[in-house]
Amino acid sequence: MNRKSRYIKRILIGFVVLVMNQANAQDHKFDPPWNTPPEAAVNFTVPGIDNVPDLFGDIVDPQLVVFFAGNQFMCMDDLLAAFKKKHPQYQRIFVETLPPGILAKQIEGGSITIGNLRIDHKPDVYAAGKGRMEEMAKHFSRTEVYAYNKLSIMVPKGNPKGIKQIADLAKKDVKVAMPNPAWEGIGRQIVSVYNKIGGKELEQTIMETKVNDGSTYLTKIHHRESPMRILYRQADAAPVWTSEVVYQKLLEHPVEEVVIPAETNIKATYIIGEMKNAPRAQAAKDFVDFMKSDEAKAVYHKYGFETP
């Protein structure tokens, strides 16, 4: 091979590598974390592998530990900044925004492992939907209602399958990302809407027939997976909290909302509780008080929630 041929070959190889790198970058262009990472000497977030979007803040010697309903991850940056401003004595805060059922198991069992990381922090505060909080009432010394939410259908920009209503999710050619009712309160709420609109037949079509044929995907952690499956065109429709659509639009991601009419929608109530055995009881009280403040309400309004 002469010098000119080798030169051309190197150019072609370089071009192929460049294209492959760009393609790989595109594979993860919508990946979380969508929040702003805290400052550190080294930021080693790697899309697709080293990426822990639902653990926030300082895991070492925290002054406050909060377990939040997962679908409120988008509020954390603004919420924690406002709380620290109002209570500057709390700077090391650790927050988990995993599915509420998973957090409940963590509370009962005392620990959780994510990848190679084991966490055994006891929360000072736990926040979840009304049903979950009632199930866990024995754990709390005080509870407060702080926000409300409703359901929407998230679809890709342009709504290629022409989704107009919940009943359209039963169509054979519509791929659905569905929160798993086993650990997601929203899953149970959505199933109740299926029953309200189309009875057991609609529920069974979406939750059994379509699950079995692969056109309904039951998520592991819906508040991350549902939007990602829409963004990467792995799903045509995803029933989500309205706040999820509001947030993706704030990020200028290519999604649209299909509104679910009030008469067939539901209203979720979010409650926050101080743990009876809170290791940092004063911090728990201060945070729950803060969640009733105008500053906290403004954060929730920004992301599409309603407040008392």
mmCIF file with all atom_site columns, N, CA and C in Angstrom, residues 54-55 65-72 94-112 114 119 121-123 125-129 132-133 136 139-140 182-184 221 223 275:
data_model
loop_
_atom_site.group_PDB
_atom_site.id
_atom_site.type_symbol
_atom_site.label_atom_id
_atom_site.label_alt_id
_atom_site.label_comp_id
_atom_site.label_asym_id
_atom_site.label_entity_id
_atom_site.label_seq_id
_atom_site.pdbx_PDB_ins_code
_atom_site.Cartn_x
_atom_site.Cartn_y
_atom_site.Cartn_z
_atom_site.occupancy
_atom_site.B_iso_or_equiv
_atom_site.pdbx_formal_charge
_atom_site.auth_seq_id
_atom_site.auth_comp_id
_atom_site.auth_asym_id
_atom_site.auth_atom_id
_atom_site.pdbx_PDB_model_num
ATOM 1   N N  . ASP A 1 54  ? -31.167 9.329  41.096 1.00 0.00 ? 54  ASP A N  1
ATOM 2   C CA . ASP A 1 54  ? -32.165 9.420  42.157 1.00 0.00 ? 54  ASP A CA 1
ATOM 3   C C  . ASP A 1 54  ? -31.574 9.431  43.559 1.00 0.00 ? 54  ASP A C  1
ATOM 4   N N  . LEU A 1 55  ? -30.284 9.689  43.671 1.00 0.00 ? 55  LEU A N  1
ATOM 5   C CA . LEU A 1 55  ? -29.630 9.927  44.952 1.00 0.00 ? 55  LEU A CA 1
ATOM 6   C C  . LEU A 1 55  ? -29.039 11.324 44.895 1.00 0.00 ? 55  LEU A C  1
ATOM 7   N N  . VAL A 1 65  ? -31.993 13.629 56.175 1.00 0.00 ? 65  VAL A N  1
ATOM 8   C CA . VAL A 1 65  ? -32.196 12.582 55.177 1.00 0.00 ? 65  VAL A CA 1
ATOM 9   C C  . VAL A 1 65  ? -33.681 12.538 54.825 1.00 0.00 ? 65  VAL A C  1
ATOM 10  N N  . VAL A 1 66  ? -33.991 12.690 53.538 1.00 0.00 ? 66  VAL A N  1
ATOM 11  C CA . VAL A 1 66  ? -35.379 12.728 53.075 1.00 0.00 ? 66  VAL A CA 1
ATOM 12  C C  . VAL A 1 66  ? -35.588 11.659 52.006 1.00 0.00 ? 66  VAL A C  1
ATOM 13  N N  . PHE A 1 67  ? -36.635 10.853 52.173 1.00 0.00 ? 67  PHE A N  1
ATOM 14  C CA . PHE A 1 67  ? -37.072 9.914  51.145 1.00 0.00 ? 67  PHE A CA 1
ATOM 15  C C  . PHE A 1 67  ? -38.307 10.513 50.483 1.00 0.00 ? 67  PHE A C  1
ATOM 16  N N  . PHE A 1 68  ? -38.180 10.869 49.197 1.00 0.00 ? 68  PHE A N  1
ATOM 17  C CA . PHE A 1 68  ? -39.248 11.557 48.482 1.00 0.00 ? 68  PHE A CA 1
ATOM 18  C C  . PHE A 1 68  ? -39.908 10.643 47.468 1.00 0.00 ? 68  PHE A C  1
ATOM 19  N N  . ALA A 1 69  ? -41.207 10.821 47.262 1.00 0.00 ? 69  ALA A N  1
ATOM 20  C CA . ALA A 1 69  ? -41.882 10.170 46.141 1.00 0.00 ? 69  ALA A CA 1
ATOM 21  C C  . ALA A 1 69  ? -41.095 10.479 44.872 1.00 0.00 ? 69  ALA A C  1
ATOM 22  N N  . GLY A 1 70  ? -40.775 9.427  44.085 1.00 0.00 ? 70  GLY A N  1
ATOM 23  C CA . GLY A 1 70  ? -39.848 9.554  42.982 1.00 0.00 ? 70  GLY A CA 1
ATOM 24  C C  . GLY A 1 70  ? -40.223 10.576 41.929 1.00 0.00 ? 70  GLY A C  1
ATOM 25  N N  . ASN A 1 71  ? -41.510 10.790 41.711 1.00 0.00 ? 71  ASN A N  1
ATOM 26  C CA . ASN A 1 71  ? -41.904 11.674 40.614 1.00 0.00 ? 71  ASN A CA 1
ATOM 27  C C  . ASN A 1 71  ? -41.669 13.146 40.927 1.00 0.00 ? 71  ASN A C  1
ATOM 28  N N  . GLN A 1 72  ? -41.075 13.431 42.094 1.00 0.00 ? 72  GLN A N  1
ATOM 29  C CA . GLN A 1 72  ? -40.792 14.827 42.441 1.00 0.00 ? 72  GLN A CA 1
ATOM 30  C C  . GLN A 1 72  ? -39.310 15.172 42.333 1.00 0.00 ? 72  GLN A C  1
ATOM 31  N N  . PHE A 1 94  ? -29.129 14.631 52.307 1.00 0.00 ? 94  PHE A N  1
ATOM 32  C CA . PHE A 1 94  ? -29.167 13.470 51.414 1.00 0.00 ? 94  PHE A CA 1
ATOM 33  C C  . PHE A 1 94  ? -30.625 13.133 51.109 1.00 0.00 ? 94  PHE A C  1
ATOM 34  N N  . VAL A 1 95  ? -30.933 13.005 49.821 1.00 0.00 ? 95  VAL A N  1
ATOM 35  C CA . VAL A 1 95  ? -32.308 12.749 49.385 1.00 0.00 ? 95  VAL A CA 1
ATOM 36  C C  . VAL A 1 95  ? -32.326 11.572 48.419 1.00 0.00 ? 95  VAL A C  1
ATOM 37  N N  . GLU A 1 96  ? -33.307 10.688 48.571 1.00 0.00 ? 96  GLU A N  1
ATOM 38  C CA . GLU A 1 96  ? -33.572 9.627  47.605 1.00 0.00 ? 96  GLU A CA 1
ATOM 39  C C  . GLU A 1 96  ? -34.922 9.896  46.956 1.00 0.00 ? 96  GLU A C  1
ATOM 40  N N  . THR A 1 97  ? -34.991 9.756  45.626 1.00 0.00 ? 97  THR A N  1
ATOM 41  C CA . THR A 1 97  ? -36.270 9.906  44.917 1.00 0.00 ? 97  THR A CA 1
ATOM 42  C C  . THR A 1 97  ? -36.581 8.635  44.127 1.00 0.00 ? 97  THR A C  1
ATOM 43  N N  . LEU A 1 98  ? -36.446 7.502  44.785 1.00 0.00 ? 98  LEU A N  1
ATOM 44  C CA . LEU A 1 98  ? -36.795 6.208  44.197 1.00 0.00 ? 98  LEU A CA 1
ATOM 45  C C  . LEU A 1 98  ? -38.306 6.004  44.275 1.00 0.00 ? 98  LEU A C  1
ATOM 46  N N  . PRO A 1 99  ? -38.862 4.988  43.597 1.00 0.00 ? 99  PRO A N  1
ATOM 47  C CA . PRO A 1 99  ? -40.302 4.736  43.700 1.00 0.00 ? 99  PRO A CA 1
ATOM 48  C C  . PRO A 1 99  ? -40.725 4.562  45.155 1.00 0.00 ? 99  PRO A C  1
ATOM 49  N N  . PRO A 1 100 ? -41.887 5.093  45.537 1.00 0.00 ? 100 PRO A N  1
ATOM 50  C CA . PRO A 1 100 ? -42.301 5.060  46.944 1.00 0.00 ? 100 PRO A CA 1
ATOM 51  C C  . PRO A 1 100 ? -42.396 3.664  47.534 1.00 0.00 ? 100 PRO A C  1
ATOM 52  N N  . GLY A 1 101 ? -42.775 2.671  46.706 1.00 0.00 ? 101 GLY A N  1
ATOM 53  C CA . GLY A 1 101 ? -42.831 1.299  47.210 1.00 0.00 ? 101 GLY A CA 1
ATOM 54  C C  . GLY A 1 101 ? -41.455 0.749  47.530 1.00 0.00 ? 101 GLY A C  1
ATOM 55  N N  . ILE A 1 102 ? -40.451 1.125  46.723 1.00 0.00 ? 102 ILE A N  1
ATOM 56  C CA . ILE A 1 102 ? -39.076 0.712  46.984 1.00 0.00 ? 102 ILE A CA 1
ATOM 57  C C  . ILE A 1 102 ? -38.569 1.388  48.246 1.00 0.00 ? 102 ILE A C  1
ATOM 58  N N  . LEU A 1 103 ? -38.865 2.674  48.416 1.00 0.00 ? 103 LEU A N  1
ATOM 59  C CA . LEU A 1 103 ? -38.462 3.392  49.624 1.00 0.00 ? 103 LEU A CA 1
ATOM 60  C C  . LEU A 1 103 ? -39.125 2.790  50.865 1.00 0.00 ? 103 LEU A C  1
ATOM 61  N N  . ALA A 1 104 ? -40.381 2.368  50.713 1.00 0.00 ? 104 ALA A N  1
ATOM 62  C CA . ALA A 1 104 ? -41.075 1.732  51.841 1.00 0.00 ? 104 ALA A CA 1
ATOM 63  C C  . ALA A 1 104 ? -40.371 0.441  52.249 1.00 0.00 ? 104 ALA A C  1
ATOM 64  N N  . LYS A 1 105 ? -39.953 -0.347 51.260 1.00 0.00 ? 105 LYS A N  1
ATOM 65  C CA . LYS A 1 105 ? -39.211 -1.578 51.563 1.00 0.00 ? 105 LYS A CA 1
ATOM 66  C C  . LYS A 1 105 ? -37.869 -1.251 52.224 1.00 0.00 ? 105 LYS A C  1
ATOM 67  N N  . GLN A 1 106 ? -37.242 -0.172 51.791 1.00 0.00 ? 106 GLN A N  1
ATOM 68  C CA . GLN A 1 106 ? -35.972 0.238  52.377 1.00 0.00 ? 106 GLN A CA 1
ATOM 69  C C  . GLN A 1 106 ? -36.159 0.620  53.842 1.00 0.00 ? 106 GLN A C  1
ATOM 70  N N  . ILE A 1 107 ? -37.261 1.313  54.141 1.00 0.00 ? 107 ILE A N  1
ATOM 71  C CA . ILE A 1 107 ? -37.544 1.691  55.528 1.00 0.00 ? 107 ILE A CA 1
ATOM 72  C C  . ILE A 1 107 ? -37.778 0.457  56.382 1.00 0.00 ? 107 ILE A C  1
ATOM 73  N N  . GLU A 1 108 ? -38.562 -0.474 55.861 1.00 0.00 ? 108 GLU A N  1
ATOM 74  C CA . GLU A 1 108 ? -38.864 -1.688 56.618 1.00 0.00 ? 108 GLU A CA 1
ATOM 75  C C  . GLU A 1 108 ? -37.622 -2.557 56.811 1.00 0.00 ? 108 GLU A C  1
ATOM 76  N N  . GLY A 1 109 ? -36.795 -2.669 55.771 1.00 0.00 ? 109 GLY A N  1
ATOM 77  C CA . GLY A 1 109 ? -35.633 -3.548 55.838 1.00 0.00 ? 109 GLY A CA 1
ATOM 78  C C  . GLY A 1 109 ? -34.379 -2.905 56.393 1.00 0.00 ? 109 GLY A C  1
ATOM 79  N N  . GLY A 1 110 ? -34.304 -1.571 56.301 1.00 0.00 ? 110 GLY A N  1
ATOM 80  C CA . GLY A 1 110 ? -33.177 -0.858 56.880 1.00 0.00 ? 110 GLY A CA 1
ATOM 81  C C  . GLY A 1 110 ? -32.039 -0.549 55.925 1.00 0.00 ? 110 GLY A C  1
ATOM 82  N N  . SER A 1 111 ? -32.094 -1.025 54.678 1.00 0.00 ? 111 SER A N  1
ATOM 83  C CA . SER A 1 111 ? -30.993 -0.746 53.756 1.00 0.00 ? 111 SER A CA 1
ATOM 84  C C  . SER A 1 111 ? -31.432 -1.003 52.322 1.00 0.00 ? 111 SER A C  1
ATOM 85  N N  . ILE A 1 112 ? -30.594 -0.524 51.393 1.00 0.00 ? 112 ILE A N  1
ATOM 86  C CA . ILE A 1 112 ? -30.830 -0.751 49.969 1.00 0.00 ? 112 ILE A CA 1
ATOM 87  C C  . ILE A 1 112 ? -29.472 -0.822 49.272 1.00 0.00 ? 112 ILE A C  1
ATOM 88  N N  . ILE A 1 114 ? -27.712 -0.347 45.450 1.00 0.00 ? 114 ILE A N  1
ATOM 89  C CA . ILE A 1 114 ? -27.848 0.095  44.068 1.00 0.00 ? 114 ILE A CA 1
ATOM 90  C C  . ILE A 1 114 ? -26.493 -0.111 43.412 1.00 0.00 ? 114 ILE A C  1
ATOM 91  N N  . ILE A 1 119 ? -26.683 1.428  51.051 1.00 0.00 ? 119 ILE A N  1
ATOM 92  C CA . ILE A 1 119 ? -27.086 2.595  51.841 1.00 0.00 ? 119 ILE A CA 1
ATOM 93  C C  . ILE A 1 119 ? -27.938 2.117  53.004 1.00 0.00 ? 119 ILE A C  1
ATOM 94  N N  . HIS A 1 121 ? -28.885 4.510  55.570 1.00 0.00 ? 121 HIS A N  1
ATOM 95  C CA . HIS A 1 121 ? -29.381 5.698  56.271 1.00 0.00 ? 121 HIS A CA 1
ATOM 96  C C  . HIS A 1 121 ? -30.850 5.516  56.646 1.00 0.00 ? 121 HIS A C  1
ATOM 97  N N  . LYS A 1 122 ? -31.209 5.940  57.845 1.00 0.00 ? 122 LYS A N  1
ATOM 98  C CA . LYS A 1 122 ? -32.611 5.985  58.256 1.00 0.00 ? 122 LYS A CA 1
ATOM 99  C C  . LYS A 1 122 ? -33.149 7.371  57.911 1.00 0.00 ? 122 LYS A C  1
ATOM 100 N N  . PRO A 1 123 ? -34.291 7.451  57.238 1.00 0.00 ? 123 PRO A N  1
ATOM 101 C CA . PRO A 1 123 ? -34.809 8.769  56.858 1.00 0.00 ? 123 PRO A CA 1
ATOM 102 C C  . PRO A 1 123 ? -35.367 9.528  58.064 1.00 0.00 ? 123 PRO A C  1
ATOM 103 N N  . VAL A 1 125 ? -37.477 12.052 57.174 1.00 0.00 ? 125 VAL A N  1
ATOM 104 C CA . VAL A 1 125 ? -38.739 12.469 56.543 1.00 0.00 ? 125 VAL A CA 1
ATOM 105 C C  . VAL A 1 125 ? -39.034 11.528 55.382 1.00 0.00 ? 125 VAL A C  1
ATOM 106 N N  . TYR A 1 126 ? -40.324 11.196 55.213 1.00 0.00 ? 126 TYR A N  1
ATOM 107 C CA . TYR A 1 126 ? -40.765 10.380 54.075 1.00 0.00 ? 126 TYR A CA 1
ATOM 108 C C  . TYR A 1 126 ? -41.972 11.063 53.454 1.00 0.00 ? 126 TYR A C  1
ATOM 109 N N  . ALA A 1 127 ? -41.988 11.137 52.116 1.00 0.00 ? 127 ALA A N  1
ATOM 110 C CA . ALA A 1 127 ? -43.106 11.757 51.412 1.00 0.00 ? 127 ALA A CA 1
ATOM 111 C C  . ALA A 1 127 ? -43.589 10.826 50.315 1.00 0.00 ? 127 ALA A C  1
ATOM 112 N N  . ALA A 1 128 ? -44.912 10.679 50.197 1.00 0.00 ? 128 ALA A N  1
ATOM 113 C CA . ALA A 1 128 ? -45.481 9.786  49.185 1.00 0.00 ? 128 ALA A CA 1
ATOM 114 C C  . ALA A 1 128 ? -46.954 10.140 49.001 1.00 0.00 ? 128 ALA A C  1
ATOM 115 N N  . GLY A 1 129 ? -47.611 9.357  48.148 1.00 0.00 ? 129 GLY A N  1
ATOM 116 C CA . GLY A 1 129 ? -49.035 9.548  47.929 1.00 0.00 ? 129 GLY A CA 1
ATOM 117 C C  . GLY A 1 129 ? -49.848 9.152  49.147 1.00 0.00 ? 129 GLY A C  1
ATOM 118 N N  . ARG A 1 132 ? -50.165 5.308  50.132 1.00 0.00 ? 132 ARG A N  1
ATOM 119 C CA . ARG A 1 132 ? -48.940 4.745  50.708 1.00 0.00 ? 132 ARG A CA 1
ATOM 120 C C  . ARG A 1 132 ? -48.719 5.275  52.119 1.00 0.00 ? 132 ARG A C  1
ATOM 121 N N  . MET A 1 133 ? -48.991 6.546  52.332 1.00 0.00 ? 133 MET A N  1
ATOM 122 C CA . MET A 1 133 ? -48.785 7.134  53.662 1.00 0.00 ? 133 MET A CA 1
ATOM 123 C C  . MET A 1 133 ? -49.746 6.538  54.683 1.00 0.00 ? 133 MET A C  1
ATOM 124 N N  . MET A 1 136 ? -48.524 3.230  55.853 1.00 0.00 ? 136 MET A N  1
ATOM 125 C CA . MET A 1 136 ? -47.335 3.317  56.698 1.00 0.00 ? 136 MET A CA 1
ATOM 126 C C  . MET A 1 136 ? -47.526 4.240  57.901 1.00 0.00 ? 136 MET A C  1
ATOM 127 N N  . HIS A 1 139 ? -45.421 4.674  61.196 1.00 0.00 ? 139 HIS A N  1
ATOM 128 C CA . HIS A 1 139 ? -44.045 5.167  61.185 1.00 0.00 ? 139 HIS A CA 1
ATOM 129 C C  . HIS A 1 139 ? -43.932 6.666  61.473 1.00 0.00 ? 139 HIS A C  1
ATOM 130 N N  . PHE A 1 140 ? -45.053 7.405  61.477 1.00 0.00 ? 140 PHE A N  1
ATOM 131 C CA . PHE A 1 140 ? -44.973 8.861  61.504 1.00 0.00 ? 140 PHE A CA 1
ATOM 132 C C  . PHE A 1 140 ? -45.474 9.462  62.808 1.00 0.00 ? 140 PHE A C  1
ATOM 133 N N  . ALA A 1 182 ? -47.098 -2.662 41.077 1.00 0.00 ? 182 ALA A N  1
ATOM 134 C CA . ALA A 1 182 ? -46.513 -3.391 42.213 1.00 0.00 ? 182 ALA A CA 1
ATOM 135 C C  . ALA A 1 182 ? -45.777 -2.459 43.161 1.00 0.00 ? 182 ALA A C  1
ATOM 136 N N  . TRP A 1 183 ? -45.154 -1.385 42.629 1.00 0.00 ? 183 TRP A N  1
ATOM 137 C CA . TRP A 1 183 ? -44.436 -0.471 43.521 1.00 0.00 ? 183 TRP A CA 1
ATOM 138 C C  . TRP A 1 183 ? -44.664 1.000  43.216 1.00 0.00 ? 183 TRP A C  1
ATOM 139 N N  . GLU A 1 184 ? -45.527 1.281  42.245 1.00 0.00 ? 184 GLU A N  1
ATOM 140 C CA . GLU A 1 184 ? -45.800 2.666  41.899 1.00 0.00 ? 184 GLU A CA 1
ATOM 141 C C  . GLU A 1 184 ? -47.262 2.994  42.160 1.00 0.00 ? 184 GLU A C  1
ATOM 142 N N  . ILE A 1 221 ? -38.887 1.963  37.062 1.00 0.00 ? 221 ILE A N  1
ATOM 143 C CA . ILE A 1 221 ? -38.847 3.240  37.794 1.00 0.00 ? 221 ILE A CA 1
ATOM 144 C C  . ILE A 1 221 ? -39.439 4.299  36.863 1.00 0.00 ? 221 ILE A C  1
ATOM 145 N N  . HIS A 1 223 ? -40.736 7.271  36.605 1.00 0.00 ? 223 HIS A N  1
ATOM 146 C CA . HIS A 1 223 ? -40.492 8.699  36.438 1.00 0.00 ? 223 HIS A CA 1
ATOM 147 C C  . HIS A 1 223 ? -39.201 8.985  35.693 1.00 0.00 ? 223 HIS A C  1
ATOM 148 N N  . MET A 1 275 ? -40.646 11.064 60.601 1.00 0.00 ? 275 MET A N  1
ATOM 149 C CA . MET A 1 275 ? -40.500 9.701  61.100 1.00 0.00 ? 275 MET A CA 1
ATOM 150 C C  . MET A 1 275 ? -40.465 9.702  62.627 1.00 0.00 ? 275 MET A C  1
#
